[in-house]
Amino acid sequence: VNGIEIYSMKIDSKVTSRFARNVITSQAVNRGNVHKEVFFDVELPKTAFITNFSMTIDGVTYPGTIKEKEVAKKQYEKAVSKGQTAGLVKASGRKTEKFSVSVNIEAASKVTFELTYEELLKRQFGKYEMFIKVKPKQLVKDFEIEVNIFEPQGITELEAEGTFITNDLQNIIKKTFSDKKGHISFKPTLDQQRTCANCSQSVLDGDFTVRYDVKRTTPDNLQIVNGYFVHFFAPTNLPKLPKNVIFVIDISGSMSGRGIEQTREALLKILDDIKEDDFFNFILFGSEVHTWKETLIKATPENLDEAKKFVRGIDTEGMTNLYGGIMRGIDMLNAAHEGNLVPKRSASIIIMLTDGQPNVGMSNIQDIQVHVKKAMEGKFPLYNLGFGYGVDYSFLEKMALENKGLARRIYPDSDAALQLQGFYDEVSNPMLTDVELNYPENEISDLTKNSFKHFYDGSEIVVAGRFVDNNQNSLTVDVRGEGANDALSYTTQQDAEQTAKAFQEQEYIFGDYIERLWAYLTIEQLLEKRIAATGEEKENFTAKALDLSLKYKFVTPLTSMVVTKPEDYGNQDGIADKPIEGIDIFTILLYLRSQFFFFFCLVTAAPQRSYLYTAHPTWYTSVDGDPHFIISVPQKEDAICFNINENPGAVLNLINDPVTGITVNGELIGDKRANSGAKIQNTYFGKLGIANKHLHLKLTVTPEKITIQNGNEKTGFTWLDSVTLQQEGLTLTINRKKNLVLSMGSGASFVIVLHQVWKKHPLHQDFLGLYILESDKLSEQTHGLLGQFFHPIDFTILEIHPGSDPKKPDATMIVKNNELTVTRGWQKDYRRGPKHGIDVPCWFVHNNGAGLIDGVHTDYIVSSLF
């Protein structure tokens, strides 16, 4: 392709006792007669850590070196401030992240890329799964996948499949296993790689998946090598434990349409799978909290039929009282246990699904976390499912991890119902509760997590540790848990000689694999603990995880790999980082538009809402100069804000998307009378116009009324109405005197918040705020004062120094190749409703956003709302 020939690509996987090391080697040659850029792209599992990378050009090797993230970042900040792109790894799919590197090489030069990554394969539904992304993008003369598995317990089944495997290719997958060894190879010829007889396109594009399981003659397996041990626990043939499950479901307005349909579909399938010994209930939360039944109900056929009717009738309404919903679930489970309404020997779980952020009832996420943890007391796990990109994923993850559960993102695609059902299947068969694996304290140091709330059928518990005495070669473990009929309790023993015997076929082994497995598991768990920790405890977890990441050379969220390149042909060195769910880690790059939820708020130099507390009118006003615009940049956990100072009556173009046909304009209003003492007069948005020219729809919103024009037809509402209107291409929900939620076609959703002031206020008027959800549904060509920020934006903050206000430091911001002086401040975010403005820290860009916005602010003034 383009004069570059990839003549060899080898994917070599070695798995020993579930621990996989994958080495991907690609060799290319420049067949052109001038220097050219060669690309090396690898998609690897999110659960893996990169451990090594090197590039060899004409016999000279350029290795990657792993450093503490901050050190690597400083090294490259200079390059980045010059506008060079340094990042190499980005989130690329549900299960993968992409490592990309390119280098310019001269004519006839050869380059060899080699990337190594490692991961612990997890057991799910009775099998270990390793998937390899295959996408060479051209025909490769020498292409090969080779997988070698060594399991001391013995292998019982081994399968390999590829999403791209045709009947012809099926025969090329060679698969053998006997006793402890498994081997898979896939080596298609050039002709077998073609999409058709004379085509030059490659059929190799998709996932290659290997699944296997091991023999289980005992409930567990203990292995000791070189002063480290690993303990695998997965008992079979246990009686099923009854479960008590409460589904806490978000039915707020933003779930309307496909989201709630898919939720209903998934719940109906789940009801088909619930067993008669189980107890269950549904709790729905919008602005209010509704329950199906007052208590948990046994899953009798009659009750399941009634539940299905209830589920089919679930519909959306209102805002997001997440706290109310979750607390109702906890109270119900606690009451069921205290009142012996559920079997004593049973496993209880809460599964919560939400697509947004709490904005009714208790809406401060820190307060919610504290109250939920206190109410649950570690008695049962909380599983949080975040639907789409409008959720605060780090909040859901922290709350789940604090309560012995986990968080999972549900991607808003056509298979969302299957994703929901798939998660339920993972936790639908608890076999044991309160599992503890106890090891002699005086013999073991640095033990990974060894107590587990539930053990689910088809999964596996893994514990690893280090011996105090490196030469110790035996270990006794005491295992306890609570089963369906009685307590489980037994002791298991192992010595190093038994492990060594099992490992006689040494050619399969990388010798330090148990030590690396222990390091991998320890880092993974420290990073999880770090999410829920604060203060000194968080610092300790961070320091330990960083220390191990550097020692074992893992690219984790705390380390970066610096990739050096030859200095000729304008090559630039780069940094490989580990992205994490919900936040992109690296300061420099904002990657996939669709991965991030952008929150844009239009608040203004207006006052906060005035409150009438007593017979004497009292009101609160905000500081002059609050900005119109707050741009949240979630991956930086930061925000940028700016003000547009224009005269009342000016109409500003906020969003303009020529592809979807959506435009949003806003008209400014001023105070009732000018403030003679102020240089800049307060202005705020008094009228908003949202149009979709493809659907011939126009929506005009003022603090008094809402008008919809569909072609020549007009429909009007006031803010005293509570309505949900659905017509072709439009869904509108008005929440009386609070806000309205609008979605048009399959595009973004808009929330308009009504801010009402005290009617007799001498100065201020009612005004509007605008919020955009799911901005990724607008096209790449979207522009406008807000629309331009739906595209990736990156910025770097340098040289923070005291400003004119001692409480608000100044700094230099590098953005769009401009150096701007910005000021740190706090602005109001009314996402959670007009009454409760939350202070949001942001970097304030002066002079009407000059240097941040494209062009100058007057470019965005338009003649009318439509």
PDB file of C-alpha atoms in Angstrom, residues 158-264:
ATOM      1  CA  LEU A 158      -9.938 -25.836  23.256  1.00  0.00           C
ATOM      2  CA  GLU A 159     -11.635 -23.895  20.487  1.00  0.00           C
ATOM      3  CA  ALA A 160     -10.642 -21.142  18.055  1.00  0.00           C
ATOM      4  CA  GLU A 161     -12.847 -19.038  15.818  1.00  0.00           C
ATOM      5  CA  GLY A 162     -12.647 -15.825  13.842  1.00  0.00           C
ATOM      6  CA  THR A 163     -15.333 -13.361  12.819  1.00  0.00           C
ATOM      7  CA  PHE A 164     -13.671 -13.281   9.381  1.00  0.00           C
ATOM      8  CA  ILE A 165     -13.238 -17.068   9.041  1.00  0.00           C
ATOM      9  CA  THR A 166     -14.908 -18.439   5.904  1.00  0.00           C
ATOM     10  CA  ASN A 167     -15.464 -22.171   5.271  1.00  0.00           C
ATOM     11  CA  ASP A 168     -12.245 -22.205   3.226  1.00  0.00           C
ATOM     12  CA  LEU A 169     -10.264 -20.596   6.042  1.00  0.00           C
ATOM     13  CA  GLN A 170     -11.780 -22.861   8.728  1.00  0.00           C
ATOM     14  CA  ASN A 171      -9.604 -25.744   7.550  1.00  0.00           C
ATOM     15  CA  ILE A 172      -6.426 -23.657   7.935  1.00  0.00           C
ATOM     16  CA  ILE A 173      -6.926 -23.306  11.708  1.00  0.00           C
ATOM     17  CA  LYS A 174      -4.816 -26.117  13.137  1.00  0.00           C
ATOM     18  CA  LYS A 175      -5.782 -27.076  16.684  1.00  0.00           C
ATOM     19  CA  THR A 176      -4.327 -29.764  18.964  1.00  0.00           C
ATOM     20  CA  PHE A 177      -4.419 -30.354  22.694  1.00  0.00           C
ATOM     21  CA  SER A 178      -3.416 -33.217  24.928  1.00  0.00           C
ATOM     22  CA  ASP A 179      -3.207 -33.257  28.687  1.00  0.00           C
ATOM     23  CA  LYS A 180      -1.443 -30.018  29.685  1.00  0.00           C
ATOM     24  CA  LYS A 181      -0.592 -28.553  26.279  1.00  0.00           C
ATOM     25  CA  GLY A 182      -2.723 -26.804  23.688  1.00  0.00           C
ATOM     26  CA  HIS A 183      -1.576 -25.474  20.319  1.00  0.00           C
ATOM     27  CA  ILE A 184      -3.351 -23.372  17.691  1.00  0.00           C
ATOM     28  CA  SER A 185      -1.901 -22.089  14.448  1.00  0.00           C
ATOM     29  CA  PHE A 186      -3.412 -20.084  11.621  1.00  0.00           C
ATOM     30  CA  LYS A 187      -1.186 -19.475   8.594  1.00  0.00           C
ATOM     31  CA  PRO A 188      -3.119 -18.489   5.433  1.00  0.00           C
ATOM     32  CA  THR A 189      -1.240 -18.155   2.125  1.00  0.00           C
ATOM     33  CA  LEU A 190      -1.426 -14.965   0.053  1.00  0.00           C
ATOM     34  CA  ASP A 191      -4.185 -16.431  -2.099  1.00  0.00           C
ATOM     35  CA  GLN A 192      -6.176 -17.588   0.933  1.00  0.00           C
ATOM     36  CA  GLN A 193      -6.068 -14.033   2.315  1.00  0.00           C
ATOM     37  CA  ARG A 194      -7.722 -12.507  -0.787  1.00  0.00           C
ATOM     38  CA  THR A 195     -11.382 -11.415  -0.671  1.00  0.00           C
ATOM     39  CA  CYS A 196     -11.745 -12.954  -4.170  1.00  0.00           C
ATOM     40  CA  ALA A 197      -9.537 -14.766  -6.678  1.00  0.00           C
ATOM     41  CA  ASN A 198      -7.791 -11.716  -8.198  1.00  0.00           C
ATOM     42  CA  CYS A 199      -8.524  -9.174  -5.451  1.00  0.00           C
ATOM     43  CA  SER A 200      -5.770  -7.317  -3.654  1.00  0.00           C
ATOM     44  CA  GLN A 201      -7.934  -6.753  -0.558  1.00  0.00           C
ATOM     45  CA  SER A 202      -7.413  -8.907   2.540  1.00  0.00           C
ATOM     46  CA  VAL A 203     -10.228 -10.938   4.091  1.00  0.00           C
ATOM     47  CA  LEU A 204      -8.342 -10.806   7.425  1.00  0.00           C
ATOM     48  CA  ASP A 205     -10.287  -8.195   9.369  1.00  0.00           C
ATOM     49  CA  GLY A 206     -11.927  -8.975  12.702  1.00  0.00           C
ATOM     50  CA  ASP A 207     -11.547 -10.894  15.962  1.00  0.00           C
ATOM     51  CA  PHE A 208      -9.708 -14.183  16.340  1.00  0.00           C
ATOM     52  CA  THR A 209     -10.896 -15.752  19.618  1.00  0.00           C
ATOM     53  CA  VAL A 210      -9.419 -18.649  21.573  1.00  0.00           C
ATOM     54  CA  ARG A 211     -11.423 -20.307  24.366  1.00  0.00           C
ATOM     55  CA  TYR A 212     -10.451 -23.147  26.671  1.00  0.00           C
ATOM     56  CA  ASP A 213     -11.033 -24.657  30.099  1.00  0.00           C
ATOM     57  CA  VAL A 214      -9.016 -26.845  32.466  1.00  0.00           C
ATOM     58  CA  LYS A 215      -9.618 -30.097  34.323  1.00  0.00           C
ATOM     59  CA  ARG A 216     -11.085 -29.678  37.794  1.00  0.00           C
ATOM     60  CA  THR A 217     -10.661 -32.808  39.867  1.00  0.00           C
ATOM     61  CA  THR A 218     -10.512 -30.605  43.005  1.00  0.00           C
ATOM     62  CA  PRO A 219     -12.262 -27.290  43.775  1.00  0.00           C
ATOM     63  CA  ASP A 220      -8.989 -25.399  43.527  1.00  0.00           C
ATOM     64  CA  ASN A 221      -5.411 -25.452  42.282  1.00  0.00           C
ATOM     65  CA  LEU A 222      -2.350 -24.005  43.992  1.00  0.00           C
ATOM     66  CA  GLN A 223       0.942 -23.349  42.182  1.00  0.00           C
ATOM     67  CA  ILE A 224       4.261 -22.301  43.753  1.00  0.00           C
ATOM     68  CA  VAL A 225       7.204 -21.029  41.682  1.00  0.00           C
ATOM     69  CA  ASN A 226      10.316 -18.996  42.683  1.00  0.00           C
ATOM     70  CA  GLY A 227       8.955 -17.596  45.952  1.00  0.00           C
ATOM     71  CA  TYR A 228       5.499 -16.688  44.557  1.00  0.00           C
ATOM     72  CA  PHE A 229       2.213 -18.581  44.515  1.00  0.00           C
ATOM     73  CA  VAL A 230      -1.099 -18.410  42.691  1.00  0.00           C
ATOM     74  CA  HIS A 231      -4.308 -20.021  43.925  1.00  0.00           C
ATOM     75  CA  PHE A 232      -7.196 -20.704  41.486  1.00  0.00           C
ATOM     76  CA  PHE A 233     -10.565 -21.459  43.101  1.00  0.00           C
ATOM     77  CA  ALA A 234     -13.533 -22.644  40.985  1.00  0.00           C
ATOM     78  CA  PRO A 235     -15.525 -25.457  42.618  1.00  0.00           C
ATOM     79  CA  THR A 236     -17.964 -27.308  40.352  1.00  0.00           C
ATOM     80  CA  ASN A 237     -21.192 -29.243  40.959  1.00  0.00           C
ATOM     81  CA  LEU A 238     -22.304 -27.052  43.856  1.00  0.00           C
ATOM     82  CA  PRO A 239     -26.065 -26.649  44.356  1.00  0.00           C
ATOM     83  CA  LYS A 240     -27.385 -23.294  43.090  1.00  0.00           C
ATOM     84  CA  LEU A 241     -27.956 -20.656  45.725  1.00  0.00           C
ATOM     85  CA  PRO A 242     -31.296 -18.789  45.581  1.00  0.00           C
ATOM     86  CA  LYS A 243     -30.800 -15.100  44.763  1.00  0.00           C
ATOM     87  CA  ASN A 244     -32.660 -11.932  45.629  1.00  0.00           C
ATOM     88  CA  VAL A 245     -32.279  -9.342  42.888  1.00  0.00           C
ATOM     89  CA  ILE A 246     -33.616  -5.815  42.704  1.00  0.00           C
ATOM     90  CA  PHE A 247     -33.498  -4.016  39.375  1.00  0.00           C
ATOM     91  CA  VAL A 248     -33.279  -0.236  39.866  1.00  0.00           C
ATOM     92  CA  ILE A 249     -34.087   1.335  36.494  1.00  0.00           C
ATOM     93  CA  ASP A 250     -33.721   4.947  35.300  1.00  0.00           C
ATOM     94  CA  ILE A 251     -36.900   6.029  33.467  1.00  0.00           C
ATOM     95  CA  SER A 252     -36.015   9.738  33.125  1.00  0.00           C
ATOM     96  CA  GLY A 253     -36.865  11.568  29.879  1.00  0.00           C
ATOM     97  CA  SER A 254     -33.426  10.966  28.356  1.00  0.00           C
ATOM     98  CA  MET A 255     -34.081   7.185  28.356  1.00  0.00           C
ATOM     99  CA  SER A 256     -37.043   7.661  26.002  1.00  0.00           C
ATOM    100  CA  GLY A 257     -37.142   5.964  22.618  1.00  0.00           C
ATOM    101  CA  ARG A 258     -34.594   3.248  21.865  1.00  0.00           C
ATOM    102  CA  GLY A 259     -33.074   3.287  25.380  1.00  0.00           C
ATOM    103  CA  ILE A 260     -36.239   2.322  27.235  1.00  0.00           C
ATOM    104  CA  GLU A 261     -37.287  -0.104  24.464  1.00  0.00           C
ATOM    105  CA  GLN A 262     -34.005  -2.004  24.791  1.00  0.00           C
ATOM    106  CA  THR A 263     -34.288  -1.988  28.587  1.00  0.00           C
ATOM    107  CA  ARG A 264     -37.785  -3.507  28.387  1.00  0.00           C
TER     108      ARG A 264
END
